[in-house]
């Protein structure tokens, strides 16, 4: 009889559940995983190195492309690092706008996660339900920045511009009738804030809908309960953050522990899990969506009541109003200098971290006093999670690898950078 | 069958056996062609239905309401290059889709479409059906093995284990039907359910009915039991290396099997072409006397079509909403839940028959 050996299975990078370009080399004993070896680097674009050759303000757009499902949060981490080194702070209204869009981004990310996780486990409907709501939030992105994905909306010293008074609207096409367009546009008649308010009112019902499909579903529970258990100690040792850590029962949220912007003035709760399995992480993320929704509604209220500047009036950092440039030579020079040379940061080293939807997103910025960073190091939460993959899937079956990849909420833009 | 004179002259010149062959061939064509067209439109129906389940539209570009989509798909599949993996077993690789497809359509021979329409009214029809539906797994196994791909092999292995488990549950469920109807002939099984909706076997055999349909879903590798081709795990499972025509044949087989299982569930447990109203029933006695409407509501093919469509919709519903089982969980469900349920049910049924207590009569 021939000797029975383990075999290796090449999982990805061309695989429907690889979440982009994950390549796993699985050592398998039948259907059981003995060892999972993640190979990274297939989406490496050299973001950190690229940032070293550009003025600070020109790298913001690269941050969107790191974790491409939670764009503005990446920008936030980077912009905050610059602001910290400069010693400036954005106006309060800008801070509220940032917090609001951070939470919108969190919902965007978690919707993407619930859809992709559902699809990995085979629940097809989740993906489309989640994308239905994502579409509305994408419209909010579009309304403030003109772009649905890569917004480049946060700038050092505030945000690019104030919230718009009108929303982009649907138009009649061959495939979209007048009555349907009218229905779609009813919530888009007012300002962006009106639109978002309407969204926050309907979103909890949508989350209920997702939960009816999954939370008590026997198959879903069989596929997630006790899969990929991480103990709280081990989660901390491996550098897990965000829902991956909170799912294990550690109440660690930078929005609470190291409040930045206006998080200390807002009311929200931090959900934590108990068992540290995939199902707990699922529950944590679903609750986070509800909490984010709550934060957004608080921000909307504040923003409606408190108009004001959204950008510092320091023309060395923020561009002057376009109207001034037409007549005022100094403004024109400021504008020219800002968009060619940028601005210089004082010599020094700074680390900022924000509570990104996936965990702690950190930026280490080292400046030698020039107009571009000497070194920019990005701490991507997904990187630490992926390195824990082997431990999480060992002894599970092939199908569980997919479920674990789903629960880790991996996006390769940030891992490979 | 009255033929024109000139044709009739040739027809009677043919020897007896040749007439039989030609006539059977025509009948086979009359079943096969509609089945294939049904498969084509089942894919359309599936995409539309699941589309609406998902609050999207489904295909709507080719032709009015996207009705041309199946033909566009067929055209695309048939014109694609056939790629045979370099280190595969060529012969088996090519024969596998045929092995999957042939039993799926051959099983249709014994299905009675209406009181008079059936190709082969054989006495061991039920046995023949069991044989044919189990043969389909060979296509899957051989495809998985011949492809020389680890994903395909995994898919084939899962499929083999799954079919063994669910074949038993399915067989036991049919044994229950057989015990009640006292016949292996499909026509007799339907006749045994005459007398309106209350006489259908789904009431006394409710457990077996549910088990049979669940096993049927598993047998055809459909969600939530689609581990053999589990999209997100082993990509496409046993047919991962097939493209174009080979894939199209597997696809045809899978959908033909789906329709077959739905039709069989309708026949075994819901009276096949029987109308839910009977001439002697409380509503039927008035309803069936109404001219035109009465004829429409009486026994006939449309009832079979309606019942089959209902089960097909269930298939699509499962696929649209359920997550996928893990391979070992499927095994557990099959061996530890479905098979015990059928055994207990058959045992109870046997006791009832032995005691002469027959609630279904």
CSV table of N, CA, C and O in Angstrom, one decimal, chain B residues 11-68:
chain,number,residue,atom,x,y,z
B,11,UNK,N,-45.2,3.8,-44.7
B,11,UNK,CA,-45.2,3.4,-43.3
B,11,UNK,C,-45.5,2.0,-43.2
B,11,UNK,O,-44.9,1.2,-42.5
B,12,UNK,N,-46.5,1.5,-43.9
B,12,UNK,CA,-46.9,0.1,-43.8
B,12,UNK,C,-46.0,-0.8,-44.5
B,12,UNK,O,-46.0,-2.0,-44.2
B,13,UNK,N,-45.1,-0.2,-45.4
B,13,UNK,CA,-44.1,-1.1,-46.0
B,13,UNK,C,-43.0,-1.4,-45.1
B,13,UNK,O,-42.3,-2.4,-45.3
B,14,UNK,N,-42.8,-0.6,-44.0
B,14,UNK,CA,-41.7,-0.8,-43.1
B,14,UNK,C,-42.0,-2.1,-42.3
B,14,UNK,O,-43.1,-2.4,-42.0
B,15,UNK,N,-40.9,-2.8,-42.0
B,15,UNK,CA,-41.1,-4.0,-41.1
B,15,UNK,C,-41.5,-3.5,-39.7
B,15,UNK,O,-41.3,-2.4,-39.3
B,16,UNK,N,-42.1,-4.4,-39.0
B,16,UNK,CA,-42.7,-4.1,-37.7
B,16,UNK,C,-41.7,-3.4,-36.7
B,16,UNK,O,-42.0,-2.4,-36.1
B,17,UNK,N,-40.5,-4.0,-36.6
B,17,UNK,CA,-39.5,-3.5,-35.6
B,17,UNK,C,-39.1,-2.1,-36.0
B,17,UNK,O,-38.8,-1.3,-35.1
B,18,UNK,N,-39.0,-1.9,-37.3
B,18,UNK,CA,-38.5,-0.6,-37.7
B,18,UNK,C,-39.5,0.5,-37.4
B,18,UNK,O,-39.2,1.6,-37.0
B,19,UNK,N,-40.8,0.1,-37.6
B,19,UNK,CA,-41.9,1.1,-37.2
B,19,UNK,C,-41.8,1.4,-35.7
B,19,UNK,O,-41.9,2.6,-35.3
B,20,UNK,N,-41.5,0.4,-34.9
B,20,UNK,CA,-41.4,0.6,-33.5
B,20,UNK,C,-40.2,1.6,-33.2
B,20,UNK,O,-40.4,2.5,-32.4
B,21,UNK,N,-39.1,1.3,-33.9
B,21,UNK,CA,-37.9,2.2,-33.6
B,21,UNK,C,-38.2,3.6,-34.0
B,21,UNK,O,-38.0,4.5,-33.2
B,22,UNK,N,-38.8,3.8,-35.2
B,22,UNK,CA,-39.0,5.1,-35.6
B,22,UNK,C,-40.0,5.8,-34.7
B,22,UNK,O,-39.8,7.0,-34.3
B,23,UNK,N,-41.1,5.1,-34.4
B,23,UNK,CA,-42.1,5.7,-33.5
B,23,UNK,C,-41.6,6.1,-32.1
B,23,UNK,O,-41.8,7.1,-31.6
B,24,UNK,N,-40.8,5.2,-31.6
B,24,UNK,CA,-40.2,5.4,-30.3
B,24,UNK,C,-39.2,6.6,-30.4
B,24,UNK,O,-39.2,7.5,-29.5
B,25,UNK,N,-38.5,6.6,-31.5
B,25,UNK,CA,-37.5,7.8,-31.7
B,25,UNK,C,-38.3,9.1,-31.7
B,25,UNK,O,-37.9,10.1,-31.0
B,26,UNK,N,-39.4,9.1,-32.3
B,26,UNK,CA,-40.2,10.3,-32.4
B,26,UNK,C,-40.7,10.7,-31.0
B,26,UNK,O,-40.6,11.9,-30.6
B,27,UNK,N,-41.1,9.7,-30.3
B,27,UNK,CA,-41.6,10.0,-28.9
B,27,UNK,C,-40.5,10.5,-28.0
B,27,UNK,O,-40.7,11.4,-27.2
B,28,UNK,N,-39.3,9.9,-28.2
B,28,UNK,CA,-38.2,10.3,-27.3
B,28,UNK,C,-37.9,11.8,-27.7
B,28,UNK,O,-37.7,12.6,-26.8
B,29,UNK,N,-37.9,12.1,-29.0
B,29,UNK,CA,-37.7,13.5,-29.4
B,29,UNK,C,-38.7,14.4,-28.8
B,29,UNK,O,-38.4,15.5,-28.3
B,30,UNK,N,-39.9,13.9,-28.7
B,30,UNK,CA,-41.0,14.8,-28.2
B,30,UNK,C,-40.9,15.0,-26.7
B,30,UNK,O,-41.4,16.0,-26.2
B,31,UNK,N,-40.2,14.2,-26.0
B,31,UNK,CA,-39.9,14.4,-24.6
B,31,UNK,C,-38.6,15.2,-24.4
B,31,UNK,O,-38.6,16.2,-23.7
B,32,UNK,N,-37.6,14.8,-25.2
B,32,UNK,CA,-36.3,15.4,-25.0
B,32,UNK,C,-36.3,16.9,-25.3
B,32,UNK,O,-35.7,17.7,-24.5
B,33,UNK,N,-36.9,17.2,-26.4
B,33,UNK,CA,-36.8,18.6,-26.8
B,33,UNK,C,-37.5,19.5,-25.8
B,33,UNK,O,-36.9,20.5,-25.4
B,34,UNK,N,-38.7,19.2,-25.4
B,34,UNK,CA,-39.3,20.1,-24.4
B,34,UNK,C,-38.5,20.1,-23.1
B,34,UNK,O,-38.4,21.2,-22.5
B,35,UNK,N,-37.9,19.0,-22.7
B,35,UNK,CA,-37.1,19.0,-21.5
B,35,UNK,C,-35.9,20.0,-21.7
B,35,UNK,O,-35.7,20.8,-20.8
B,36,UNK,N,-35.3,20.0,-22.8
B,36,UNK,CA,-34.1,20.9,-23.0
B,36,UNK,C,-34.6,22.3,-23.0
B,36,UNK,O,-33.9,23.2,-22.5
B,37,UNK,N,-35.7,22.5,-23.7
B,37,UNK,CA,-36.2,23.9,-23.7
B,37,UNK,C,-36.6,24.4,-22.3
B,37,UNK,O,-36.4,25.5,-21.9
B,38,UNK,N,-37.2,23.4,-21.5
B,38,UNK,CA,-37.5,23.7,-20.2
B,38,UNK,C,-36.3,24.1,-19.4
B,38,UNK,O,-36.3,25.0,-18.6
B,39,UNK,N,-35.2,23.4,-19.6
B,39,UNK,CA,-34.0,23.6,-18.9
B,39,UNK,C,-33.5,25.1,-19.2
B,39,UNK,O,-33.2,25.8,-18.4
B,40,UNK,N,-33.5,25.4,-20.5
B,40,UNK,CA,-33.1,26.7,-21.0
B,40,UNK,C,-33.9,27.8,-20.2
B,40,UNK,O,-33.3,28.7,-19.7
B,41,UNK,N,-35.2,27.6,-20.2
B,41,UNK,CA,-36.0,28.6,-19.6
B,41,UNK,C,-36.0,28.5,-18.0
B,41,UNK,O,-36.3,29.5,-17.4
B,42,UNK,N,-35.6,27.4,-17.5
B,42,UNK,CA,-35.5,27.3,-16.1
B,42,UNK,C,-34.3,28.2,-15.6
B,42,UNK,O,-34.4,28.8,-14.6
B,43,UNK,N,-33.2,28.2,-16.5
B,43,UNK,CA,-32.1,29.0,-16.1
B,43,UNK,C,-32.6,30.5,-16.1
B,43,UNK,O,-32.2,31.3,-15.3
B,44,UNK,N,-33.4,30.8,-17.1
B,44,UNK,CA,-33.9,32.2,-17.2
B,44,UNK,C,-34.7,32.5,-16.0
B,44,UNK,O,-34.6,33.5,-15.3
B,45,UNK,N,-35.6,31.6,-15.7
B,45,UNK,CA,-36.5,31.7,-14.5
B,45,UNK,C,-35.7,31.8,-13.2
B,45,UNK,O,-36.0,32.7,-12.4
B,46,UNK,N,-34.7,31.0,-13.1
B,46,UNK,CA,-33.9,31.1,-11.9
B,46,UNK,C,-33.2,32.4,-11.8
B,46,UNK,O,-33.3,33.0,-10.7
B,47,UNK,N,-32.7,32.9,-12.8
B,47,UNK,CA,-32.0,34.2,-12.7
B,47,UNK,C,-32.9,35.3,-12.4
B,47,UNK,O,-32.6,36.3,-11.7
B,48,UNK,N,-34.1,35.3,-13.0
B,48,UNK,CA,-35.1,36.3,-12.8
B,48,UNK,C,-35.6,36.2,-11.3
B,48,UNK,O,-35.7,37.2,-10.6
B,49,UNK,N,-36.0,35.0,-10.9
B,49,UNK,CA,-36.6,34.8,-9.6
B,49,UNK,C,-35.6,35.2,-8.5
B,49,UNK,O,-35.9,36.0,-7.6
B,50,UNK,N,-34.3,34.7,-8.7
B,50,UNK,CA,-33.3,35.0,-7.7
B,50,UNK,C,-33.0,36.5,-7.7
B,50,UNK,O,-32.8,37.1,-6.7
B,51,UNK,N,-33.1,37.1,-8.9
B,51,UNK,CA,-32.9,38.5,-9.0
B,51,UNK,C,-33.9,39.2,-8.2
B,51,UNK,O,-33.6,40.1,-7.4
B,52,UNK,N,-35.2,38.9,-8.3
B,52,UNK,CA,-36.2,39.6,-7.5
B,52,UNK,C,-36.1,39.2,-6.0
B,52,UNK,O,-36.3,40.1,-5.2
B,53,UNK,N,-35.7,38.0,-5.7
B,53,UNK,CA,-35.4,37.7,-4.3
B,53,UNK,C,-34.3,38.7,-3.7
B,53,UNK,O,-34.3,39.0,-2.6
B,54,UNK,N,-33.4,39.1,-4.6
B,54,UNK,CA,-32.3,39.9,-4.2
B,54,UNK,C,-32.5,41.4,-4.4
B,54,UNK,O,-31.6,42.1,-4.4
B,55,UNK,N,-33.7,41.7,-4.7
B,55,UNK,CA,-34.1,43.1,-5.1
B,55,UNK,C,-33.2,43.7,-6.2
B,55,UNK,O,-32.6,44.7,-6.1
B,56,UNK,N,-33.0,42.9,-7.2
B,56,UNK,CA,-32.4,43.4,-8.5
B,56,UNK,C,-33.3,42.8,-9.6
B,56,UNK,O,-34.3,42.2,-9.4
B,57,UNK,N,-32.8,43.1,-10.8
B,57,UNK,CA,-33.7,42.8,-11.9
B,57,UNK,C,-33.5,41.5,-12.7
B,57,UNK,O,-34.4,40.9,-13.3
B,58,UNK,N,-32.3,41.0,-12.6
B,58,UNK,CA,-32.0,39.8,-13.4
B,58,UNK,C,-31.8,40.1,-14.9
B,58,UNK,O,-31.8,41.3,-15.2
B,59,UNK,N,-31.7,39.1,-15.8
B,59,UNK,CA,-31.4,39.5,-17.2
B,59,UNK,C,-32.5,40.3,-17.8
B,59,UNK,O,-33.7,39.8,-17.7
B,60,UNK,N,-32.2,41.4,-18.4
B,60,UNK,CA,-33.3,42.1,-19.1
B,60,UNK,C,-32.8,42.8,-20.4
B,60,UNK,O,-33.4,43.7,-20.9
B,61,UNK,N,-31.7,42.3,-20.9
B,61,UNK,CA,-31.1,43.0,-22.1
B,61,UNK,C,-31.4,42.3,-23.4
B,61,UNK,O,-31.6,42.9,-24.4
B,62,UNK,N,-31.3,41.0,-23.4
B,62,UNK,CA,-31.5,40.2,-24.7
B,62,UNK,C,-32.9,40.0,-24.9
B,62,UNK,O,-33.6,39.2,-24.2
B,63,UNK,N,-33.5,40.6,-25.9
B,63,UNK,CA,-34.9,40.4,-26.2
B,63,UNK,C,-35.8,41.1,-25.2
B,63,UNK,O,-35.3,41.6,-24.2
B,64,UNK,N,-37.1,41.0,-25.4
B,64,UNK,CA,-38.0,41.6,-24.4
B,64,UNK,C,-38.0,40.9,-23.1
B,64,UNK,O,-38.0,39.6,-23.1
B,65,UNK,N,-37.9,41.6,-22.0
B,65,UNK,CA,-37.7,41.1,-20.6
B,65,UNK,C,-36.5,40.1,-20.5
B,65,UNK,O,-36.5,39.3,-19.6
B,66,UNK,N,-35.6,40.2,-21.4
B,66,UNK,CA,-34.4,39.3,-21.4
B,66,UNK,C,-34.7,37.9,-21.8
B,66,UNK,O,-34.0,37.0,-21.5
B,67,UNK,N,-35.9,37.7,-22.5
B,67,UNK,CA,-36.3,36.3,-22.8
B,67,UNK,C,-35.3,35.6,-23.8
B,67,UNK,O,-35.3,34.4,-23.9
B,68,UNK,N,-34.5,36.4,-24.5
B,68,UNK,CA,-33.5,35.8,-25.4
B,68,UNK,C,-32.3,35.3,-24.7
B,68,UNK,O,-31.4,34.7,-25.3
